[in-house]
Short mmCIF file of N, CA and C in Angstrom, two decimals:
data_model
loop_
_atom_site.label_atom_id
_atom_site.label_comp_id
_atom_site.label_asym_id
_atom_site.label_seq_id
_atom_site.Cartn_x
_atom_site.Cartn_y
_atom_site.Cartn_z
N MET F 1 -5.29 61.71 15.30
CA MET F 1 -4.43 61.67 14.13
C MET F 1 -3.33 60.63 14.38
N SER F 2 -3.15 59.72 13.44
CA SER F 2 -2.13 58.70 13.61
C SER F 2 -0.75 59.29 13.37
N GLU F 3 0.26 58.56 13.82
CA GLU F 3 1.64 58.99 13.63
C GLU F 3 1.96 59.11 12.14
N VAL F 4 1.45 58.17 11.34
CA VAL F 4 1.69 58.19 9.90
C VAL F 4 1.07 59.45 9.29
N THR F 5 -0.16 59.77 9.66
CA THR F 5 -0.83 60.96 9.12
C THR F 5 -0.08 62.23 9.51
N ARG F 6 0.42 62.28 10.74
CA ARG F 6 1.19 63.45 11.19
C ARG F 6 2.46 63.61 10.37
N ILE F 7 3.17 62.51 10.14
CA ILE F 7 4.42 62.58 9.38
C ILE F 7 4.14 62.94 7.92
N LEU F 8 3.03 62.43 7.37
CA LEU F 8 2.67 62.79 6.00
C LEU F 8 2.44 64.29 5.87
N GLY F 9 1.84 64.88 6.90
CA GLY F 9 1.66 66.33 6.92
C GLY F 9 3.00 67.05 6.97
N ASP F 10 3.95 66.50 7.74
CA ASP F 10 5.28 67.10 7.80
C ASP F 10 5.98 67.04 6.44
N ILE F 11 5.81 65.92 5.74
CA ILE F 11 6.40 65.78 4.40
C ILE F 11 5.80 66.83 3.47
N GLU F 12 4.49 67.00 3.57
CA GLU F 12 3.81 67.99 2.73
C GLU F 12 4.35 69.39 2.97
N ARG F 13 4.70 69.68 4.21
CA ARG F 13 5.23 71.00 4.55
C ARG F 13 6.71 71.14 4.19
N GLY F 14 7.30 70.07 3.63
CA GLY F 14 8.68 70.14 3.16
C GLY F 14 9.73 69.83 4.20
N GLU F 15 9.36 69.23 5.32
CA GLU F 15 10.34 68.89 6.35
C GLU F 15 11.20 67.73 5.85
N GLN F 16 12.48 67.93 5.76
CA GLN F 16 13.41 66.98 5.15
C GLN F 16 13.50 65.64 5.88
N LEU F 17 13.46 65.64 7.19
CA LEU F 17 13.64 64.40 7.95
C LEU F 17 12.36 63.58 8.07
N ALA F 18 11.24 64.14 7.67
CA ALA F 18 9.97 63.44 7.83
C ALA F 18 9.92 62.16 7.01
N ALA F 19 10.44 62.18 5.80
CA ALA F 19 10.43 60.98 4.95
C ALA F 19 11.22 59.85 5.61
N GLU F 20 12.31 60.20 6.29
CA GLU F 20 13.10 59.18 7.00
C GLU F 20 12.32 58.60 8.18
N GLN F 21 11.48 59.41 8.81
CA GLN F 21 10.67 58.93 9.93
C GLN F 21 9.52 58.04 9.44
N LEU F 22 9.02 58.32 8.25
CA LEU F 22 7.88 57.58 7.73
C LEU F 22 8.25 56.16 7.32
N LEU F 23 9.38 55.99 6.69
CA LEU F 23 9.75 54.70 6.13
C LEU F 23 9.66 53.55 7.14
N PRO F 24 10.22 53.67 8.33
CA PRO F 24 10.11 52.54 9.27
C PRO F 24 8.66 52.22 9.67
N LEU F 25 7.79 53.23 9.64
CA LEU F 25 6.41 53.02 10.06
C LEU F 25 5.58 52.30 9.00
N VAL F 26 5.89 52.51 7.73
CA VAL F 26 5.06 51.94 6.66
C VAL F 26 5.76 50.84 5.87
N TYR F 27 7.06 50.66 6.06
CA TYR F 27 7.83 49.75 5.23
C TYR F 27 7.29 48.32 5.25
N GLU F 28 7.08 47.78 6.43
CA GLU F 28 6.63 46.39 6.53
C GLU F 28 5.29 46.18 5.84
N GLU F 29 4.37 47.12 6.00
CA GLU F 29 3.07 46.98 5.35
C GLU F 29 3.20 47.10 3.83
N LEU F 30 4.02 48.04 3.36
CA LEU F 30 4.24 48.18 1.92
C LEU F 30 4.93 46.93 1.37
N ARG F 31 5.88 46.40 2.09
CA ARG F 31 6.58 45.19 1.64
C ARG F 31 5.64 44.00 1.59
N ARG F 32 4.77 43.87 2.59
CA ARG F 32 3.79 42.78 2.59
C ARG F 32 2.87 42.90 1.38
N LEU F 33 2.42 44.11 1.09
CA LEU F 33 1.56 44.33 -0.07
C LEU F 33 2.30 43.99 -1.36
N ALA F 34 3.55 44.39 -1.46
CA ALA F 34 4.34 44.11 -2.67
C ALA F 34 4.57 42.60 -2.81
N LEU F 35 4.85 41.92 -1.71
CA LEU F 35 5.05 40.46 -1.76
C LEU F 35 3.78 39.75 -2.22
N GLU F 36 2.63 40.21 -1.71
CA GLU F 36 1.37 39.61 -2.14
C GLU F 36 1.14 39.84 -3.62
N LYS F 37 1.45 41.03 -4.09
CA LYS F 37 1.27 41.34 -5.51
C LYS F 37 2.21 40.51 -6.36
N MET F 38 3.46 40.42 -5.96
CA MET F 38 4.44 39.67 -6.74
C MET F 38 4.11 38.18 -6.76
N ALA F 39 3.45 37.68 -5.73
CA ALA F 39 3.05 36.27 -5.72
C ALA F 39 2.03 35.97 -6.80
N HIS F 40 1.28 36.99 -7.25
CA HIS F 40 0.28 36.79 -8.30
C HIS F 40 0.87 36.93 -9.70
N GLU F 41 2.11 37.38 -9.80
CA GLU F 41 2.74 37.54 -11.10
C GLU F 41 3.17 36.19 -11.65
N LYS F 42 3.28 36.11 -12.96
CA LYS F 42 3.73 34.88 -13.61
C LYS F 42 5.21 34.69 -13.38
N PRO F 43 5.70 33.45 -13.50
CA PRO F 43 7.14 33.21 -13.37
C PRO F 43 7.92 34.01 -14.40
N GLY F 44 9.15 34.35 -14.06
CA GLY F 44 9.98 35.10 -14.97
C GLY F 44 10.02 36.58 -14.67
N GLN F 45 9.28 37.01 -13.66
CA GLN F 45 9.25 38.43 -13.28
C GLN F 45 10.62 38.79 -12.72
N THR F 46 11.23 39.83 -13.26
CA THR F 46 12.56 40.22 -12.80
C THR F 46 12.51 41.29 -11.72
N LEU F 47 11.40 41.97 -11.58
CA LEU F 47 11.27 42.98 -10.55
C LEU F 47 11.01 42.31 -9.20
N GLN F 48 11.78 42.68 -8.21
CA GLN F 48 11.64 42.11 -6.88
C GLN F 48 10.72 42.97 -6.02
N ALA F 49 10.10 42.36 -5.02
CA ALA F 49 9.17 43.08 -4.15
C ALA F 49 9.87 44.25 -3.44
N THR F 50 11.09 44.04 -3.00
CA THR F 50 11.82 45.11 -2.31
C THR F 50 12.03 46.30 -3.24
N ALA F 51 12.41 46.03 -4.48
CA ALA F 51 12.61 47.12 -5.45
C ALA F 51 11.29 47.83 -5.73
N LEU F 52 10.20 47.07 -5.79
CA LEU F 52 8.89 47.66 -6.02
C LEU F 52 8.51 48.60 -4.88
N VAL F 53 8.74 48.18 -3.65
CA VAL F 53 8.45 49.02 -2.48
C VAL F 53 9.30 50.28 -2.50
N HIS F 54 10.59 50.13 -2.76
CA HIS F 54 11.49 51.29 -2.73
C HIS F 54 11.14 52.30 -3.81
N GLU F 55 10.87 51.81 -5.02
CA GLU F 55 10.52 52.72 -6.11
C GLU F 55 9.20 53.44 -5.81
N ALA F 56 8.21 52.70 -5.32
CA ALA F 56 6.92 53.32 -4.99
C ALA F 56 7.10 54.35 -3.88
N TYR F 57 7.87 54.02 -2.86
CA TYR F 57 8.09 54.93 -1.74
C TYR F 57 8.77 56.22 -2.21
N LEU F 58 9.79 56.07 -3.05
CA LEU F 58 10.48 57.26 -3.55
C LEU F 58 9.54 58.16 -4.34
N ARG F 59 8.65 57.57 -5.10
CA ARG F 59 7.69 58.37 -5.86
C ARG F 59 6.71 59.08 -4.93
N LEU F 60 6.37 58.45 -3.83
CA LEU F 60 5.36 59.01 -2.94
C LEU F 60 5.89 60.13 -2.06
N VAL F 61 7.14 60.05 -1.66
CA VAL F 61 7.66 61.04 -0.71
C VAL F 61 8.66 61.98 -1.36
N ASP F 62 8.63 62.10 -2.66
CA ASP F 62 9.51 63.02 -3.38
C ASP F 62 9.30 64.43 -2.83
N THR F 63 10.33 64.96 -2.17
CA THR F 63 10.19 66.27 -1.52
C THR F 63 10.16 67.41 -2.54
N GLU F 64 10.57 67.15 -3.77
CA GLU F 64 10.52 68.18 -4.81
C GLU F 64 9.08 68.48 -5.21
N ARG F 65 8.24 67.46 -5.14
CA ARG F 65 6.83 67.62 -5.52
C ARG F 65 5.98 67.28 -4.30
N ALA F 66 5.74 68.22 -3.45
CA ALA F 66 4.96 68.00 -2.23
C ALA F 66 3.54 67.59 -2.59
N ARG F 67 3.03 66.60 -1.88
CA ARG F 67 1.67 66.12 -2.09
C ARG F 67 0.88 66.31 -0.81
N HIS F 68 -0.42 66.37 -0.97
CA HIS F 68 -1.29 66.48 0.19
C HIS F 68 -1.85 65.10 0.49
N TRP F 69 -1.63 64.62 1.70
CA TRP F 69 -2.14 63.32 2.13
C TRP F 69 -3.24 63.56 3.14
N ASP F 70 -4.45 63.13 2.84
CA ASP F 70 -5.57 63.30 3.75
C ASP F 70 -5.47 62.40 4.96
N SER F 71 -4.91 61.19 4.73
CA SER F 71 -4.88 60.20 5.81
C SER F 71 -3.92 59.08 5.44
N ARG F 72 -3.79 58.18 6.38
CA ARG F 72 -2.99 56.98 6.15
C ARG F 72 -3.58 56.18 4.98
N GLY F 73 -4.90 56.07 4.93
CA GLY F 73 -5.57 55.35 3.85
C GLY F 73 -5.28 55.97 2.50
N HIS F 74 -5.30 57.29 2.44
CA HIS F 74 -5.00 58.00 1.19
C HIS F 74 -3.59 57.67 0.73
N PHE F 75 -2.64 57.60 1.66
CA PHE F 75 -1.26 57.26 1.34
C PHE F 75 -1.19 55.86 0.73
N PHE F 76 -1.91 54.89 1.31
CA PHE F 76 -1.84 53.52 0.80
C PHE F 76 -2.58 53.37 -0.52
N VAL F 77 -3.60 54.16 -0.77
CA VAL F 77 -4.23 54.16 -2.10
C VAL F 77 -3.21 54.65 -3.12
N ALA F 78 -2.50 55.71 -2.77
CA ALA F 78 -1.46 56.23 -3.67
C ALA F 78 -0.33 55.22 -3.85
N ALA F 79 0.00 54.49 -2.79
CA ALA F 79 1.04 53.46 -2.89
C ALA F 79 0.60 52.35 -3.85
N ALA F 80 -0.66 51.94 -3.77
CA ALA F 80 -1.18 50.91 -4.69
C ALA F 80 -1.10 51.41 -6.12
N GLU F 81 -1.45 52.65 -6.35
CA GLU F 81 -1.39 53.22 -7.70
C GLU F 81 0.05 53.30 -8.17
N ALA F 82 0.96 53.70 -7.30
CA ALA F 82 2.37 53.78 -7.68
C ALA F 82 2.91 52.41 -8.05
N MET F 83 2.56 51.38 -7.27
CA MET F 83 3.01 50.02 -7.57
C MET F 83 2.44 49.55 -8.91
N ARG F 84 1.19 49.87 -9.17
CA ARG F 84 0.58 49.48 -10.44
C ARG F 84 1.33 50.13 -11.60
N ARG F 85 1.59 51.42 -11.47
CA ARG F 85 2.29 52.13 -12.55
C ARG F 85 3.70 51.58 -12.77
N ILE F 86 4.38 51.23 -11.71
CA ILE F 86 5.73 50.68 -11.83
C ILE F 86 5.67 49.34 -12.56
N LEU F 87 4.71 48.49 -12.21
CA LEU F 87 4.59 47.20 -12.89
C LEU F 87 4.26 47.39 -14.37
N VAL F 88 3.40 48.34 -14.68
CA VAL F 88 3.05 48.62 -16.07
C VAL F 88 4.27 49.16 -16.82
N GLU F 89 4.99 50.09 -16.22
CA GLU F 89 6.19 50.64 -16.86
C GLU F 89 7.22 49.54 -17.10
N ASN F 90 7.37 48.64 -16.14
CA ASN F 90 8.30 47.53 -16.28
C ASN F 90 7.87 46.62 -17.43
N ALA F 91 6.59 46.35 -17.54
CA ALA F 91 6.08 45.52 -18.62
C ALA F 91 6.31 46.19 -19.97
N ARG F 92 6.06 47.48 -20.06
CA ARG F 92 6.30 48.20 -21.32
C ARG F 92 7.78 48.20 -21.68
N ARG F 93 8.64 48.38 -20.68
CA ARG F 93 10.08 48.37 -20.92
C ARG F 93 10.50 47.01 -21.48
N LYS F 94 10.00 45.94 -20.92
CA LYS F 94 10.36 44.60 -21.38
C LYS F 94 9.87 44.34 -22.80
N ARG F 95 8.84 45.02 -23.20
CA ARG F 95 8.28 44.83 -24.53
C ARG F 95 9.17 45.47 -25.61
N ARG F 96 9.96 46.46 -25.23
CA ARG F 96 10.82 47.14 -26.20
C ARG F 96 11.88 46.19 -26.74
N ILE F 97 12.21 46.37 -27.99
CA ILE F 97 13.17 45.49 -28.66
C ILE F 97 14.53 45.52 -27.96
N LYS F 98 14.99 46.69 -27.56
CA LYS F 98 16.32 46.77 -26.93
C LYS F 98 16.37 46.06 -25.58
N HIS F 99 15.21 45.75 -25.01
CA HIS F 99 15.16 45.00 -23.76
C HIS F 99 14.69 43.57 -23.98
N GLY F 100 14.75 43.11 -25.22
CA GLY F 100 14.37 41.72 -25.52
C GLY F 100 12.91 41.53 -25.83
N GLY F 101 12.19 42.59 -26.20
CA GLY F 101 10.77 42.48 -26.51
C GLY F 101 10.53 41.44 -27.60
N GLY F 102 9.56 40.58 -27.39
CA GLY F 102 9.24 39.55 -28.35
C GLY F 102 10.11 38.31 -28.23
N VAL F 103 11.12 38.34 -27.39
CA VAL F 103 12.00 37.20 -27.22
C VAL F 103 11.53 36.39 -26.02
N ARG F 104 11.57 35.10 -26.17
CA ARG F 104 11.18 34.23 -25.06
C ARG F 104 12.41 33.75 -24.31
N ARG F 105 12.30 33.64 -23.02
CA ARG F 105 13.41 33.14 -22.21
C ARG F 105 13.51 31.63 -22.36
N VAL F 106 14.73 31.16 -22.38
CA VAL F 106 14.97 29.73 -22.47
C VAL F 106 15.93 29.35 -21.36
N GLU F 107 15.52 28.40 -20.56
CA GLU F 107 16.37 27.87 -19.50
C GLU F 107 17.30 26.85 -20.13
N LEU F 108 18.58 27.00 -19.96
CA LEU F 108 19.53 26.13 -20.63
C LEU F 108 19.62 24.74 -20.04
N ASP F 109 19.20 24.54 -18.82
CA ASP F 109 19.33 23.23 -18.20
C ASP F 109 18.10 22.34 -18.38
N ASP F 110 17.07 22.78 -19.06
CA ASP F 110 15.87 21.97 -19.30
C ASP F 110 15.76 21.65 -20.77
N ASP F 111 14.97 20.64 -21.11
CA ASP F 111 14.81 20.24 -22.51
C ASP F 111 13.95 21.22 -23.30
N ILE F 112 12.75 21.54 -22.79
CA ILE F 112 11.85 22.46 -23.49
C ILE F 112 11.42 23.54 -22.51
N PRO F 113 12.29 24.44 -22.21
CA PRO F 113 12.05 25.38 -21.13
C PRO F 113 11.71 26.78 -21.59
N VAL F 114 10.48 27.11 -21.68
CA VAL F 114 10.10 28.46 -22.06
C VAL F 114 9.25 29.04 -20.94
N VAL F 115 9.64 30.22 -20.48
CA VAL F 115 8.89 30.90 -19.43
C VAL F 115 8.20 32.09 -20.05
N GLN F 116 6.89 32.14 -19.95
CA GLN F 116 6.14 33.26 -20.50
C GLN F 116 6.30 34.48 -19.60
N GLU F 117 6.58 35.61 -20.17
CA GLU F 117 6.65 36.86 -19.42
C GLU F 117 5.24 37.39 -19.18
N PRO F 118 5.00 38.04 -18.07
CA PRO F 118 3.67 38.57 -17.78
C PRO F 118 3.38 39.90 -18.44
N VAL F 119 4.22 40.34 -19.36
CA VAL F 119 4.12 41.67 -19.94
C VAL F 119 2.74 41.93 -20.54
N GLU F 120 2.28 41.06 -21.41
CA GLU F 120 1.02 41.28 -22.09
C GLU F 120 -0.14 41.33 -21.10
N ASP F 121 -0.13 40.44 -20.10
CA ASP F 121 -1.21 40.43 -19.12
C ASP F 121 -1.28 41.74 -18.34
N VAL F 122 -0.13 42.22 -17.87
CA VAL F 122 -0.10 43.46 -17.10
C VAL F 122 -0.59 44.63 -17.94
N LEU F 123 -0.16 44.70 -19.18
CA LEU F 123 -0.57 45.80 -20.04
C LEU F 123 -2.05 45.71 -20.39
N ALA F 124 -2.54 44.50 -20.63
CA ALA F 124 -3.96 44.33 -20.94
C ALA F 124 -4.82 44.73 -19.75
N VAL F 125 -4.41 44.32 -18.55
CA VAL F 125 -5.17 44.69 -17.35
C VAL F 125 -5.12 46.20 -17.14
N ASP F 126 -3.97 46.82 -17.39
CA ASP F 126 -3.86 48.27 -17.23
C ASP F 126 -4.80 48.99 -18.18
N LEU F 127 -4.83 48.59 -19.44
CA LEU F 127 -5.75 49.22 -20.40
C LEU F 127 -7.20 49.02 -19.99
N ALA F 128 -7.53 47.82 -19.54
CA ALA F 128 -8.89 47.54 -19.11
C ALA F 128 -9.26 48.39 -17.89
N LEU F 129 -8.32 48.55 -16.96
CA LEU F 129 -8.58 49.37 -15.77
C LEU F 129 -8.79 50.84 -16.13
N GLN F 130 -8.08 51.32 -17.12
CA GLN F 130 -8.28 52.70 -17.56
C GLN F 130 -9.70 52.88 -18.10
N GLU F 131 -10.16 51.90 -18.87
CA GLU F 131 -11.52 51.98 -19.41
C GLU F 131 -12.55 51.85 -18.29
N LEU F 132 -12.31 50.93 -17.36
CA LEU F 132 -13.23 50.77 -16.23
C LEU F 132 -13.28 52.05 -15.39
N ALA F 133 -12.14 52.71 -15.20
CA ALA F 133 -12.10 53.95 -14.41
C ALA F 133 -12.98 55.02 -15.03
N GLY F 134 -13.08 55.02 -16.35
CA GLY F 134 -13.94 55.99 -17.02
C GLY F 134 -15.41 55.72 -16.75
N GLN F 135 -15.76 54.48 -16.44
CA GLN F 135 -17.14 54.12 -16.18
C GLN F 135 -17.46 54.10 -14.68
N ASP F 136 -16.50 53.63 -13.88
CA ASP F 136 -16.74 53.46 -12.44
C ASP F 136 -15.40 53.58 -11.72
N SER F 137 -15.04 54.78 -11.32
CA SER F 137 -13.72 55.03 -10.74
C SER F 137 -13.51 54.30 -9.41
N ARG F 138 -14.56 54.22 -8.58
CA ARG F 138 -14.40 53.55 -7.28
C ARG F 138 -14.12 52.07 -7.47
N THR F 139 -14.80 51.44 -8.41
CA THR F 139 -14.56 50.02 -8.67
C THR F 139 -13.15 49.82 -9.22
N SER F 140 -12.71 50.74 -10.06
CA SER F 140 -11.35 50.67 -10.59
C SER F 140 -10.33 50.78 -9.45
N GLU F 141 -10.56 51.68 -8.52
CA GLU F 141 -9.67 51.83 -7.36
C GLU F 141 -9.66 50.55 -6.52
N LEU F 142 -10.82 49.94 -6.36
CA LEU F 142 -10.91 48.69 -5.60
C LEU F 142 -10.05 47.61 -6.26
N VAL F 143 -10.12 47.50 -7.57
CA VAL F 143 -9.33 46.51 -8.29
C VAL F 143 -7.84 46.80 -8.10
N LYS F 144 -7.45 48.05 -8.20
CA LYS F 144 -6.04 48.41 -8.02
C LYS F 144 -5.55 48.01 -6.63
N LEU F 145 -6.36 48.32 -5.62
CA LEU F 145 -5.95 47.99 -4.25
C LEU F 145 -5.88 46.49 -4.02
N HIS F 146 -6.83 45.75 -4.58
CA HIS F 146 -6.86 44.30 -4.36
C HIS F 146 -5.86 43.58 -5.26
N TYR F 147 -5.87 43.89 -6.55
CA TYR F 147 -5.04 43.16 -7.50
C TYR F 147 -3.59 43.63 -7.49
N PHE F 148 -3.37 44.94 -7.51
CA PHE F 148 -2.00 45.44 -7.61
C PHE F 148 -1.33 45.61 -6.26
N ALA F 149 -2.06 46.01 -5.25
CA ALA F 149 -1.44 46.23 -3.94
C ALA F 149 -1.58 45.03 -3.02
N GLY F 150 -2.44 44.07 -3.38
CA GLY F 150 -2.56 42.86 -2.59
C GLY F 150 -3.39 42.99 -1.34
N LEU F 151 -4.15 44.08 -1.20
CA LEU F 151 -5.02 44.22 -0.03
C LEU F 151 -6.17 43.22 -0.13
N THR F 152 -6.67 42.79 1.00
CA THR F 152 -7.88 41.98 0.99
C THR F 152 -9.04 42.89 0.62
N ILE F 153 -10.17 42.29 0.28
CA ILE F 153 -11.35 43.09 -0.05
C ILE F 153 -11.75 43.94 1.15
N GLU F 154 -11.67 43.38 2.35
CA GLU F 154 -12.02 44.14 3.55
C GLU F 154 -11.09 45.32 3.77
N GLN F 155 -9.78 45.10 3.57
CA GLN F 155 -8.81 46.19 3.72
C GLN F 155 -9.05 47.28 2.68
N ALA F 156 -9.30 46.87 1.45
CA ALA F 156 -9.57 47.84 0.38
C ALA F 156 -10.84 48.63 0.69
N ALA F 157 -11.86 47.96 1.21
CA ALA F 157 -13.10 48.64 1.58
C ALA F 157 -12.82 49.70 2.63
N ASP F 158 -12.01 49.35 3.61
CA ASP F 158 -11.66 50.30 4.68
C ASP F 158 -10.92 51.52 4.11
N VAL F 159 -9.98 51.28 3.21
CA VAL F 159 -9.23 52.38 2.60
C VAL F 159 -10.15 53.28 1.79
N LEU F 160 -11.10 52.66 1.06
CA LEU F 160 -12.01 53.44 0.22
C LEU F 160 -13.19 54.03 0.99
N GLY F 161 -13.35 53.62 2.26
CA GLY F 161 -14.44 54.15 3.07
C GLY F 161 -15.80 53.60 2.68
N ILE F 162 -15.84 52.34 2.24
CA ILE F 162 -17.11 51.69 1.88
C ILE F 162 -17.27 50.44 2.71
N SER F 163 -18.48 49.90 2.74
CA SER F 163 -18.72 48.69 3.52
C SER F 163 -18.11 47.49 2.81
N PRO F 164 -17.76 46.45 3.56
CA PRO F 164 -17.24 45.23 2.93
C PRO F 164 -18.25 44.62 1.94
N GLN F 165 -19.54 44.70 2.26
CA GLN F 165 -20.55 44.16 1.36
C GLN F 165 -20.53 44.88 0.01
N THR F 166 -20.44 46.20 0.06
CA THR F 166 -20.36 46.99 -1.17
C THR F 166 -19.09 46.64 -1.93
N ALA F 167 -17.99 46.47 -1.20
CA ALA F 167 -16.72 46.12 -1.85
C ALA F 167 -16.81 44.76 -2.53
N TYR F 168 -17.44 43.78 -1.87
CA TYR F 168 -17.58 42.45 -2.48
C TYR F 168 -18.46 42.51 -3.73
N ARG F 169 -19.53 43.29 -3.69
CA ARG F 169 -20.38 43.45 -4.88
C ARG F 169 -19.60 44.11 -6.01
N SER F 170 -18.84 45.15 -5.67
CA SER F 170 -18.04 45.85 -6.67
C SER F 170 -16.96 44.93 -7.24
N TRP F 171 -16.37 44.10 -6.39
CA TRP F 171 -15.34 43.17 -6.84
C TRP F 171 -15.93 42.12 -7.80
N ALA F 172 -17.12 41.63 -7.48
CA ALA F 172 -17.78 40.66 -8.36
C ALA F 172 -18.08 41.31 -9.72
N TYR F 173 -18.57 42.53 -9.69
CA TYR F 173 -18.84 43.26 -10.93
C TYR F 173 -17.55 43.47 -11.71
N ALA F 174 -16.50 43.89 -11.04
CA ALA F 174 -15.22 44.18 -11.71
C ALA F 174 -14.64 42.92 -12.34
N ARG F 175 -14.71 41.80 -11.63
CA ARG F 175 -14.19 40.55 -12.19
C ARG F 175 -14.93 40.18 -13.46
N ALA F 176 -16.26 40.27 -13.43
CA ALA F 176 -17.04 39.93 -14.62
C ALA F 176 -16.74 40.91 -15.76
N TRP F 177 -16.68 42.19 -15.43
CA TRP F 177 -16.41 43.21 -16.44
C TRP F 177 -15.03 42.99 -17.06
N LEU F 178 -14.02 42.78 -16.21
CA LEU F 178 -12.66 42.58 -16.71
C LEU F 178 -12.55 41.29 -17.53
N TYR F 179 -13.22 40.24 -17.09
CA TYR F 179 -13.20 38.98 -17.83
C TYR F 179 -13.74 39.18 -19.24
N ARG F 180 -14.90 39.84 -19.34
CA ARG F 180 -15.48 40.09 -20.67
C ARG F 180 -14.56 40.98 -21.50
N HIS F 181 -14.04 42.04 -20.89
CA HIS F 181 -13.19 42.98 -21.61
C HIS F 181 -11.91 42.31 -22.09
N LEU F 182 -11.26 41.53 -21.23
CA LEU F 182 -10.01 40.88 -21.60
C LEU F 182 -10.24 39.75 -22.60
N ALA F 183 -11.35 39.03 -22.48
CA ALA F 183 -11.67 37.98 -23.44
C ALA F 183 -11.90 38.59 -24.83
N LYS F 184 -12.58 39.73 -24.86
CA LYS F 184 -12.82 40.42 -26.13
C LYS F 184 -11.50 40.89 -26.72
N ALA F 185 -10.61 41.41 -25.89
CA ALA F 185 -9.30 41.88 -26.36
C ALA F 185 -8.47 40.71 -26.89
N ASP F 186 -8.54 39.54 -26.22
CA ASP F 186 -7.82 38.35 -26.68
C ASP F 186 -8.33 37.88 -28.03
N SER F 187 -9.65 37.89 -28.22
CA SER F 187 -10.21 37.43 -29.48
C SER F 187 -9.85 38.39 -30.62
N LEU F 188 -9.78 39.70 -30.33
CA LEU F 188 -9.36 40.66 -31.35
C LEU F 188 -7.89 40.50 -31.70
N ALA F 189 -7.06 40.18 -30.69
CA ALA F 189 -5.63 40.00 -30.92
C ALA F 189 -5.36 38.73 -31.73
N ALA F 190 -6.22 37.72 -31.56
CA ALA F 190 -6.03 36.46 -32.27
C ALA F 190 -6.40 36.58 -33.74
N ASP F 191 -7.26 37.54 -34.08
CA ASP F 191 -7.70 37.70 -35.48
C ASP F 191 -6.65 38.27 -36.37
#
């Protein structure tokens, strides 16, 4: 049993200091995953990788709602899901009128400076992933781990307990499926 798995068990049992022991062990890996994810976001993203890690961590180790963690891998799958949800919530928040929804950013020091927000892309991918999960939950999890958490295909395969070859086949399928689904959604939105 790894140190992380042991501490996760302590958190589940409600030990108050366990969450403090866990953070130093997983922080760098969570931060690396968040940085990789944020690197794939479009310019104009206001959420920082550090804030993404902290928010995801707080959701995962909330002592009020004890969770059962089977392993270190299970924890990182949950971390990927938490990061995905945070990005989706942030995109939805930005879409609201009181937060400037529908308004484009303009840089005052450039002549024609418009930065597109990634809001629509994140929400479209989230909806597509929900539909994909209904058809193939493992492939949906693979996409979340690779796209939202920034894991490599090999790392995601290890977390999911599948071979890298199976993960690569699932990733190829998911990319094609998402491309068709998002292209169809774009054409419907344009009409």
